[in-house]
PDB file of C-alpha atoms in Angstrom:
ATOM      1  CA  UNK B   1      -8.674 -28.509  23.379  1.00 74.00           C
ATOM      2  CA  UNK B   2      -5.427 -27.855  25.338  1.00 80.00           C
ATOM      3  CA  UNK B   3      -4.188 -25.497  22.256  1.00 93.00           C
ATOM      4  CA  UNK B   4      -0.179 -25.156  22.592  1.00 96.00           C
ATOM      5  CA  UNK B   5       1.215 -26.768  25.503  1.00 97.00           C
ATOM      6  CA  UNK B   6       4.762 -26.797  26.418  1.00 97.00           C
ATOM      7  CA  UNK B   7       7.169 -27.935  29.253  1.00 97.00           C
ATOM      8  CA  UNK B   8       9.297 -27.216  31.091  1.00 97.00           C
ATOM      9  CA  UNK B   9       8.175 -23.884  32.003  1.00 96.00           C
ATOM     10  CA  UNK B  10      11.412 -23.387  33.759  1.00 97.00           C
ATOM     11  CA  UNK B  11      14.681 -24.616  33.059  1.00 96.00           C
ATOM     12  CA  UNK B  12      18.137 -23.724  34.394  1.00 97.00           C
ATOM     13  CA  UNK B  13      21.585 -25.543  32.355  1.00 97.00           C
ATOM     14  CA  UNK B  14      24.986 -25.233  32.872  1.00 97.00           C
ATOM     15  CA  UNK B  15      27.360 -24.689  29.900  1.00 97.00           C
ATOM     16  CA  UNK B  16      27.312 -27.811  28.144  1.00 97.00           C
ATOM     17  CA  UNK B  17      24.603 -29.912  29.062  1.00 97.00           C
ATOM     18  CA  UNK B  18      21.649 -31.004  26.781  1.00 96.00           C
ATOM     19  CA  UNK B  19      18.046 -31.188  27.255  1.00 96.00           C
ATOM     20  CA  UNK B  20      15.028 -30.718  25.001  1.00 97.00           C
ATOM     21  CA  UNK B  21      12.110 -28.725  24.985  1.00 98.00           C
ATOM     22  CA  UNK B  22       8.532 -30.208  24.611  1.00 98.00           C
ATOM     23  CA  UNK B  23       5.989 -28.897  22.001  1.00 98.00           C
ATOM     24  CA  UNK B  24       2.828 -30.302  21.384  1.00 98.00           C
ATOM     25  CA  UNK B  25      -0.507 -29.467  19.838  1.00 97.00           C
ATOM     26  CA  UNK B  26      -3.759 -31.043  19.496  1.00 95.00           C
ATOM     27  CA  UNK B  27      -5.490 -28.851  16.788  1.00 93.00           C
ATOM     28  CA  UNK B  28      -4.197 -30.847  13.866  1.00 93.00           C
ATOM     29  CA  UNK B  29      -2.238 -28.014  12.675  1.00 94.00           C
ATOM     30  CA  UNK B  30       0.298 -28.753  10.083  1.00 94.00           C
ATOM     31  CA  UNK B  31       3.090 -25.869  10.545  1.00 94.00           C
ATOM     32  CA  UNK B  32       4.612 -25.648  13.996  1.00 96.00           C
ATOM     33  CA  UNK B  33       7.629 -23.659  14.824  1.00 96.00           C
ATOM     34  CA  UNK B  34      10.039 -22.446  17.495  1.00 98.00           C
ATOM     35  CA  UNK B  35      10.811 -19.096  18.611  1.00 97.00           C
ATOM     36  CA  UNK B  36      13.266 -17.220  20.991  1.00 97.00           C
ATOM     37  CA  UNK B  37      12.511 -14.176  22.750  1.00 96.00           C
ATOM     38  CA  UNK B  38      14.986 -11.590  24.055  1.00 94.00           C
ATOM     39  CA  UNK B  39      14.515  -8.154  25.224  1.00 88.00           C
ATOM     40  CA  UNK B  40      15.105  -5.866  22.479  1.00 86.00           C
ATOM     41  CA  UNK B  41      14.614  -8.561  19.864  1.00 88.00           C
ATOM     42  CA  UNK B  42      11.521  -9.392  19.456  1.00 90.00           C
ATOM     43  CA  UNK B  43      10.458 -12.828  18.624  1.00 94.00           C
ATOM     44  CA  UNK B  44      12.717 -14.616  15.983  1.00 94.00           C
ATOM     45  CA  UNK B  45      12.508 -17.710  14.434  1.00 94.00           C
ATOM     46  CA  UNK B  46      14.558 -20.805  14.847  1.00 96.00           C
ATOM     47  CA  UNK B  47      13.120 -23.647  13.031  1.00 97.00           C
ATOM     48  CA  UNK B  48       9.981 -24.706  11.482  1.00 95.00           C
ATOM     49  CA  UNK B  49       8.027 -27.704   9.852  1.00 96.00           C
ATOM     50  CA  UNK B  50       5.159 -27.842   7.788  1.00 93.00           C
ATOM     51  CA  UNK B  51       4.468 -31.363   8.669  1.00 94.00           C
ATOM     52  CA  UNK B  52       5.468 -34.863   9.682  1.00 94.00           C
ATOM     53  CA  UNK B  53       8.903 -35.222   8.844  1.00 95.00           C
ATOM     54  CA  UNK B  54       9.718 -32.075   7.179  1.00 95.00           C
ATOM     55  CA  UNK B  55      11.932 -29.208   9.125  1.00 96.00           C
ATOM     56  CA  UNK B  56      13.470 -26.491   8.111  1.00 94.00           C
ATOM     57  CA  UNK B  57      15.988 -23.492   9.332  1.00 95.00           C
ATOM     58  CA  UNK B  58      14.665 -19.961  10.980  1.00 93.00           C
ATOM     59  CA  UNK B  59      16.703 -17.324  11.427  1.00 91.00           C
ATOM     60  CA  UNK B  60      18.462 -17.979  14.713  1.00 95.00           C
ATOM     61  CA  UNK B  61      19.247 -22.275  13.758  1.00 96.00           C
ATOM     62  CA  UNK B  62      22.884 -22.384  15.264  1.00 96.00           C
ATOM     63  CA  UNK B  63      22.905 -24.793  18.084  1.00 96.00           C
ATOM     64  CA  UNK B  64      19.556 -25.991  17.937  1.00 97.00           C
ATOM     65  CA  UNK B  65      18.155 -29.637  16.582  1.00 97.00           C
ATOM     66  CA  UNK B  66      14.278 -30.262  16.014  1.00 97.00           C
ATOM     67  CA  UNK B  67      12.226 -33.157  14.610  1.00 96.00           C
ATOM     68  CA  UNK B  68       9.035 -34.037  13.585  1.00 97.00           C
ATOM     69  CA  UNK B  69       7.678 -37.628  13.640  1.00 96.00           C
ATOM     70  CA  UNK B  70       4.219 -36.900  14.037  1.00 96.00           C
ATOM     71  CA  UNK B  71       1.883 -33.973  13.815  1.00 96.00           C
ATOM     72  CA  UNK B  72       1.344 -33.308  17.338  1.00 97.00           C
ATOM     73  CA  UNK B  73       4.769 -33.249  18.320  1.00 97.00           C
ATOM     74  CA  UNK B  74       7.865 -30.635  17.556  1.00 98.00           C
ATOM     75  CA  UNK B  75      10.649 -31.026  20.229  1.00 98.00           C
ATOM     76  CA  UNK B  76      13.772 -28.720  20.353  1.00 98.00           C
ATOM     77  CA  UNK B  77      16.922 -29.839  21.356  1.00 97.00           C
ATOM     78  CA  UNK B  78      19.768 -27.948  22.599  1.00 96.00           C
ATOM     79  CA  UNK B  79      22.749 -30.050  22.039  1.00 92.00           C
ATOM     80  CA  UNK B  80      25.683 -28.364  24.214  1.00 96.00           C
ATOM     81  CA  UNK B  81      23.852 -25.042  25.896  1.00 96.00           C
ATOM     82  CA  UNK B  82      25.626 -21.979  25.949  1.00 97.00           C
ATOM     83  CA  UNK B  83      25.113 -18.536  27.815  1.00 97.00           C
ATOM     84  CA  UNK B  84      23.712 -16.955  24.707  1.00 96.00           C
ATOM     85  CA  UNK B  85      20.696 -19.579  24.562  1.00 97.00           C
ATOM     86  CA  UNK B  86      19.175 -17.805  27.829  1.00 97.00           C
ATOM     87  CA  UNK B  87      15.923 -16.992  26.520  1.00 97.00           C
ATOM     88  CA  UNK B  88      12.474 -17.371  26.371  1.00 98.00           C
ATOM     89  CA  UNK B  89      11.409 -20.400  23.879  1.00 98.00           C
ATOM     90  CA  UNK B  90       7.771 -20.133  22.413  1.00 98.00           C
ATOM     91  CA  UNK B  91       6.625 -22.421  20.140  1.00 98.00           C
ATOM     92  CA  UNK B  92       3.562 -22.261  17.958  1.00 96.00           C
ATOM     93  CA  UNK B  93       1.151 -23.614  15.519  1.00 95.00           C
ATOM     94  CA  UNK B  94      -1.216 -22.748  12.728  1.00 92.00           C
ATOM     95  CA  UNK B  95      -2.935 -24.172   9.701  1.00 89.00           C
ATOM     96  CA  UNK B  96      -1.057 -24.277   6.257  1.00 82.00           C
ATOM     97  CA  UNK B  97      -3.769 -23.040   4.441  1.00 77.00           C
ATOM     98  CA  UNK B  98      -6.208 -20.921   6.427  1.00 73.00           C
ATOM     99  CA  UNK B  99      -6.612 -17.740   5.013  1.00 65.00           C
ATOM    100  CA  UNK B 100      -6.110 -15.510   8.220  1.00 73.00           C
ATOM    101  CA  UNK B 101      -3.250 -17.988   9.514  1.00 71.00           C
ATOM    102  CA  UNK B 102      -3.447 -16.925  12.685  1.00 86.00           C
ATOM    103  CA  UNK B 103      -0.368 -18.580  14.851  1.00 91.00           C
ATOM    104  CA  UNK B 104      -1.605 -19.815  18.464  1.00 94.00           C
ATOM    105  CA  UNK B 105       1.918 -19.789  20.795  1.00 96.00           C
ATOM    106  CA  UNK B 106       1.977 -22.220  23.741  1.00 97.00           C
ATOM    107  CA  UNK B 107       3.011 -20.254  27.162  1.00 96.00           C
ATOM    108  CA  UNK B 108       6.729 -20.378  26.600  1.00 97.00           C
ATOM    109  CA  UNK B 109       9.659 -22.019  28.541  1.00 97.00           C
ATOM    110  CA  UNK B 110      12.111 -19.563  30.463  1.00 97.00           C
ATOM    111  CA  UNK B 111      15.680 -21.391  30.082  1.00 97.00           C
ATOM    112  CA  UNK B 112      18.814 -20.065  32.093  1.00 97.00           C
ATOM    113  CA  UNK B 113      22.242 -21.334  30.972  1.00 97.00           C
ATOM    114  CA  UNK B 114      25.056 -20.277  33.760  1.00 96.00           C
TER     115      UNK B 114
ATOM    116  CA  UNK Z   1      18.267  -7.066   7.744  1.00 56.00           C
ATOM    117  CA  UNK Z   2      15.391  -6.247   9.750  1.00 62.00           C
ATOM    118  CA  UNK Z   3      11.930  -6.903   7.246  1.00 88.00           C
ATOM    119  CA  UNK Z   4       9.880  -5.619   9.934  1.00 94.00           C
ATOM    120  CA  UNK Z   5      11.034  -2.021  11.889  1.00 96.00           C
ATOM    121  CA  UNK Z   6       8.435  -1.411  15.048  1.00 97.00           C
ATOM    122  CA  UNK Z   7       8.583   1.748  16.511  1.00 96.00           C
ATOM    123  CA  UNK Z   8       8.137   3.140  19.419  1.00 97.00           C
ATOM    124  CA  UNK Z   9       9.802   0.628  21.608  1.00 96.00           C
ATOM    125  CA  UNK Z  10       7.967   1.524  24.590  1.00 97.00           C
ATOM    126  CA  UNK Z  11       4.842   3.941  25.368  1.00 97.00           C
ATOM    127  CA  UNK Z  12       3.319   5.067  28.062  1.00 98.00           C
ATOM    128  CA  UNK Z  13      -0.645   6.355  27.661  1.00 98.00           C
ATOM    129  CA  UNK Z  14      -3.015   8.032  30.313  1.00 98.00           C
ATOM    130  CA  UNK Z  15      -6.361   6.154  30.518  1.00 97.00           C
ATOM    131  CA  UNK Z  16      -8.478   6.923  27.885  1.00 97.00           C
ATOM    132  CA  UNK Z  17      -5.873   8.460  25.468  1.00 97.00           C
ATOM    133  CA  UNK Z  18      -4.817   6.617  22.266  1.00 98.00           C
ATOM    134  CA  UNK Z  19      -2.041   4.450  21.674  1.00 98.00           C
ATOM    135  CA  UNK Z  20      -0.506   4.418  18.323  1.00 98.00           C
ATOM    136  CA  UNK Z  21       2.247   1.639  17.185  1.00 98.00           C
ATOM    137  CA  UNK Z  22       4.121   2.195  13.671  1.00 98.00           C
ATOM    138  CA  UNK Z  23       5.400  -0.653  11.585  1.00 98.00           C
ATOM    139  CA  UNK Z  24       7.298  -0.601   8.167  1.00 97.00           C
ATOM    140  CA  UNK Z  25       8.341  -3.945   5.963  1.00 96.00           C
ATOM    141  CA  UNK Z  26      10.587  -4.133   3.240  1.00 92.00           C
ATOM    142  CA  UNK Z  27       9.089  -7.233   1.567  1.00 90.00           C
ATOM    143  CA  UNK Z  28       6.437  -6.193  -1.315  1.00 90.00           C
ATOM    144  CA  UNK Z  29       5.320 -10.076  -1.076  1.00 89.00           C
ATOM    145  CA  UNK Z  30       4.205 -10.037   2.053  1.00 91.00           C
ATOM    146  CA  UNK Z  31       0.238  -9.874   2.234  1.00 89.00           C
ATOM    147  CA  UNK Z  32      -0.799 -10.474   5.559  1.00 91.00           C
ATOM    148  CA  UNK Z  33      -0.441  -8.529   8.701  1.00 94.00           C
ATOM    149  CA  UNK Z  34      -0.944  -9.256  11.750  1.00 94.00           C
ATOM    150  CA  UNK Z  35      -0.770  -7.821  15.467  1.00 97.00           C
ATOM    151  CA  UNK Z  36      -0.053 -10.012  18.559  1.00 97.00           C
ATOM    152  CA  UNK Z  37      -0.590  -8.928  22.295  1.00 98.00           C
ATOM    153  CA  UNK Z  38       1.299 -10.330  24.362  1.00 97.00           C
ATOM    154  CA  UNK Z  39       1.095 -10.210  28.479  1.00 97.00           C
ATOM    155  CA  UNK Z  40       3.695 -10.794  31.354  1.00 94.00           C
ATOM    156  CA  UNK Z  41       4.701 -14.740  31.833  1.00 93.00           C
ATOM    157  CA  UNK Z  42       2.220 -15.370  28.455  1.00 95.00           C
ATOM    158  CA  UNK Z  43       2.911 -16.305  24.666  1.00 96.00           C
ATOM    159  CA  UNK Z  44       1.628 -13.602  21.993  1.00 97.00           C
ATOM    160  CA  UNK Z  45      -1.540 -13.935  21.064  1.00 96.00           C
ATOM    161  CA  UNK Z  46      -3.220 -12.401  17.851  1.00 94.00           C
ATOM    162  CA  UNK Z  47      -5.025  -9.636  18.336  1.00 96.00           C
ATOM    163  CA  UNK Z  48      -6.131  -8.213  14.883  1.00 95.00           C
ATOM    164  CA  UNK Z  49      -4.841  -8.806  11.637  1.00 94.00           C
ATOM    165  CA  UNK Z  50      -5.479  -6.976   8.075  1.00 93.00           C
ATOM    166  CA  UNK Z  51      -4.952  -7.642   4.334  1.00 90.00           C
ATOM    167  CA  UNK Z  52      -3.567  -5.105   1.892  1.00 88.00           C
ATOM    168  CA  UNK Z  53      -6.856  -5.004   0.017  1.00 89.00           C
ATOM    169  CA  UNK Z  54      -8.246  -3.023   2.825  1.00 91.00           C
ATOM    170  CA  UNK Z  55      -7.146   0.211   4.209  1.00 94.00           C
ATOM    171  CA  UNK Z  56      -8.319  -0.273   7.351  1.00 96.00           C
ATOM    172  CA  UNK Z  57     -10.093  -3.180   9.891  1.00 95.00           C
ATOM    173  CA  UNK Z  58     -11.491  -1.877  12.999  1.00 96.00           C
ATOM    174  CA  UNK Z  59     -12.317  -4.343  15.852  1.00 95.00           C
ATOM    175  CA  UNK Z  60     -13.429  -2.781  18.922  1.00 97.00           C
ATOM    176  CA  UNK Z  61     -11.245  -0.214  20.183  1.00 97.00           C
ATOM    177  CA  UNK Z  62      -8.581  -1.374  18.108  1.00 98.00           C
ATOM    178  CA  UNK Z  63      -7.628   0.151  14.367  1.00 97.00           C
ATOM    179  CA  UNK Z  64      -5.384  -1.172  11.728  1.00 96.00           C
ATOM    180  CA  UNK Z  65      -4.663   1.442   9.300  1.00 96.00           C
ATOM    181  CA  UNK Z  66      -2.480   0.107   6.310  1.00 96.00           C
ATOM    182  CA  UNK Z  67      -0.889   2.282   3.967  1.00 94.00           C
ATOM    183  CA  UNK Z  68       0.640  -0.135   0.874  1.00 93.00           C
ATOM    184  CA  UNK Z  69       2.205   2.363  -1.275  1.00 93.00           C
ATOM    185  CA  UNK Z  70       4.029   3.911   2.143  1.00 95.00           C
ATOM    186  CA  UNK Z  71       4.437  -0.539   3.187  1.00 95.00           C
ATOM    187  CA  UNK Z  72       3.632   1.385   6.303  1.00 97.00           C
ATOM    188  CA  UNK Z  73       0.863  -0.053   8.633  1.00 97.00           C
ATOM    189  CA  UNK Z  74      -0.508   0.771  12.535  1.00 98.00           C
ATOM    190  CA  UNK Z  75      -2.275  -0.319  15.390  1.00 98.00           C
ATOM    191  CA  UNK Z  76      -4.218   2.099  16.894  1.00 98.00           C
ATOM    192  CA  UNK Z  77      -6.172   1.333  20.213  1.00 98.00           C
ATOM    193  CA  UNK Z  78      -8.814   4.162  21.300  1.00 98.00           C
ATOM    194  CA  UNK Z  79      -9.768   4.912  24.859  1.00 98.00           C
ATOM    195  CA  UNK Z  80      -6.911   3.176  26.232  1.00 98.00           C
ATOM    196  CA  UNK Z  81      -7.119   1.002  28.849  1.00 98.00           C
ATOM    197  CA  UNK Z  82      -5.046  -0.098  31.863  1.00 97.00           C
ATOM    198  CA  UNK Z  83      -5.682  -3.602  31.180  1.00 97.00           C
ATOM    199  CA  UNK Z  84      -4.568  -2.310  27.902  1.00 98.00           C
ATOM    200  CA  UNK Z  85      -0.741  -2.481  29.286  1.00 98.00           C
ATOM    201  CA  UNK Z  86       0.914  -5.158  27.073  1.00 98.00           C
ATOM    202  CA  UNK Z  87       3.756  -5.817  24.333  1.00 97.00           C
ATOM    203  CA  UNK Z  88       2.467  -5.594  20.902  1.00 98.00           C
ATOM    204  CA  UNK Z  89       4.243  -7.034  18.097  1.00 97.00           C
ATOM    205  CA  UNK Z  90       3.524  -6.067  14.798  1.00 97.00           C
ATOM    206  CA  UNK Z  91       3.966  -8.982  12.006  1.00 95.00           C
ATOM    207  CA  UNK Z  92       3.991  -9.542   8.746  1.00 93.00           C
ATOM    208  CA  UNK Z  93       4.434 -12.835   6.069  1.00 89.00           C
ATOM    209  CA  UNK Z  94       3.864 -13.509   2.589  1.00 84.00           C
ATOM    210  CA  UNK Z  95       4.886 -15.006  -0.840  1.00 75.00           C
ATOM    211  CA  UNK Z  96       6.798 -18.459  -1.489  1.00 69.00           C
ATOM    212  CA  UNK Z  97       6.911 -19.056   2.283  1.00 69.00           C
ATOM    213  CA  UNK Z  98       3.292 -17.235   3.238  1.00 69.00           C
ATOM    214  CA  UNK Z  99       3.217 -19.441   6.620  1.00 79.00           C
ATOM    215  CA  UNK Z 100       6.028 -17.699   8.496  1.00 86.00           C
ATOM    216  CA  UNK Z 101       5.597 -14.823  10.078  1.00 90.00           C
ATOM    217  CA  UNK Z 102       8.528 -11.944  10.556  1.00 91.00           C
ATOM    218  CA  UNK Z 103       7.859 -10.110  13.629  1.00 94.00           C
ATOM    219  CA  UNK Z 104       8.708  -6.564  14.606  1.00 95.00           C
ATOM    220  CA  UNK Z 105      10.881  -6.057  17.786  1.00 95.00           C
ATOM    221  CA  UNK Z 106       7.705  -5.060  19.878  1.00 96.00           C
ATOM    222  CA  UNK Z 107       6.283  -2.393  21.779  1.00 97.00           C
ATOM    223  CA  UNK Z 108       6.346  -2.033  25.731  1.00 97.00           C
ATOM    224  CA  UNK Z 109       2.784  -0.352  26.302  1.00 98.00           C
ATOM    225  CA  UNK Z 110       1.832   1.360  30.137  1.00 98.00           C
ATOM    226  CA  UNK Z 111      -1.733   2.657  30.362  1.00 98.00           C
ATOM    227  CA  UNK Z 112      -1.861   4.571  33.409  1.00 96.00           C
ATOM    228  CA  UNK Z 113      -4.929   4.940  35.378  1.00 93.00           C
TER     229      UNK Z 113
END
């Protein structure tokens, strides 16, 4: 198994352009989601989806866009980039309904916006 | 509103000292709570999680104590190592939406040799 794998691992944007981040997992797992990581912030959620075309909002949404079409897949698109989305994405997986629900994260994607 | 409050923010340990990390929620719902490790250039990985039916889970050098009536609960890893050095993130997640987790801000950890 390849676990969480994500790409790029390096991005840099200027204000205003769009791009998406690949997500993709091949341990069936039905809830994926998408963090950002700043120093001093910890990890904090952006969106999530507990399967195939269901999403919902974290706690960071603004300026963000995902989907889901099929379980292996959860993209994240940044629609118009801004300074303030320079970060570190993760995103991560887990089963629904395993008892210790431990989350496996992919190895991020550093994204500079200038 | 911060659910999760990690403290300290960073810590620096001598080689085979121990390293204790403090975390407080708010939520009463949550039930499950976790502890991911996470190194330079790498996603967080879990490390060692523990339910509040349990005061404590030991795996190897590393303690979770869990107080529920203080929602107060704590990594502790004995005989610290330098390969040790790492950001911790305490966690926690629970009730109507028990698949999301609500991380704590992390902890910076430097074992020195």
């Amino acid at each position: 198994n390849a676990g969480v794998t994500q790409t790029p691992k390096f991005q840099v944007l200027k204000t205003g352009q769009s791009m998406t981040l690949q997500c993709a997992q091949d341990m069936n797992h039905e809830y994926m989601s998408w963090y950002r990581q700043d120093p001093g912030m910890g990890l904090r959620l952006i969106h999530y989806s507990v399967g195939a075309g269901i999403t919902d909002q974290g706690e960071v949404p603004n300026g963000y866009n995902v989907s889901r079409s099929t379980t292996e897949d959860f993209p994240l698109r940044l629609l118009s980039a801004a300074p303030s989305q320079t970060s570190v994405y993760f995103c991560a997986s887990s089963y629904l309904r395993d008892r210790e629900r431990p989350q496996y994260f992919g190895p991020g994607t550093r994204l500079t916006v200038t | 509103q911060q659910q999760v409050k990690q403290s300290p923010q960073s810590l620096i340990v001598q080689k085979g000292g121990i390293s204790i990390i403090n975390c407080a929620y708010e939520n009463t719902a949550f039930d499950y709570f976790p502890w991911y490790q996470q190194f330079p250039g790498k996603g967080p990985a879990l490390l060692i999680a523990i339910r509040p039916d349990v005061s404590e889970k030991k795996e190897g050098r590393f303690t979770i104590s869990f107080n529920k009536s203080a929602k107060q609960f704590s990594l502790h890893i004995m005989d610290s190592q330098p390969g040790d050095s790492a950001t911790y993130f305490c966690a926690a997640s629970g009730g109507g939406s028990n698949y999301k987790l609500t991380f704590g801000k992390g902890t910076l950890l430097t074992v020195n040799p």
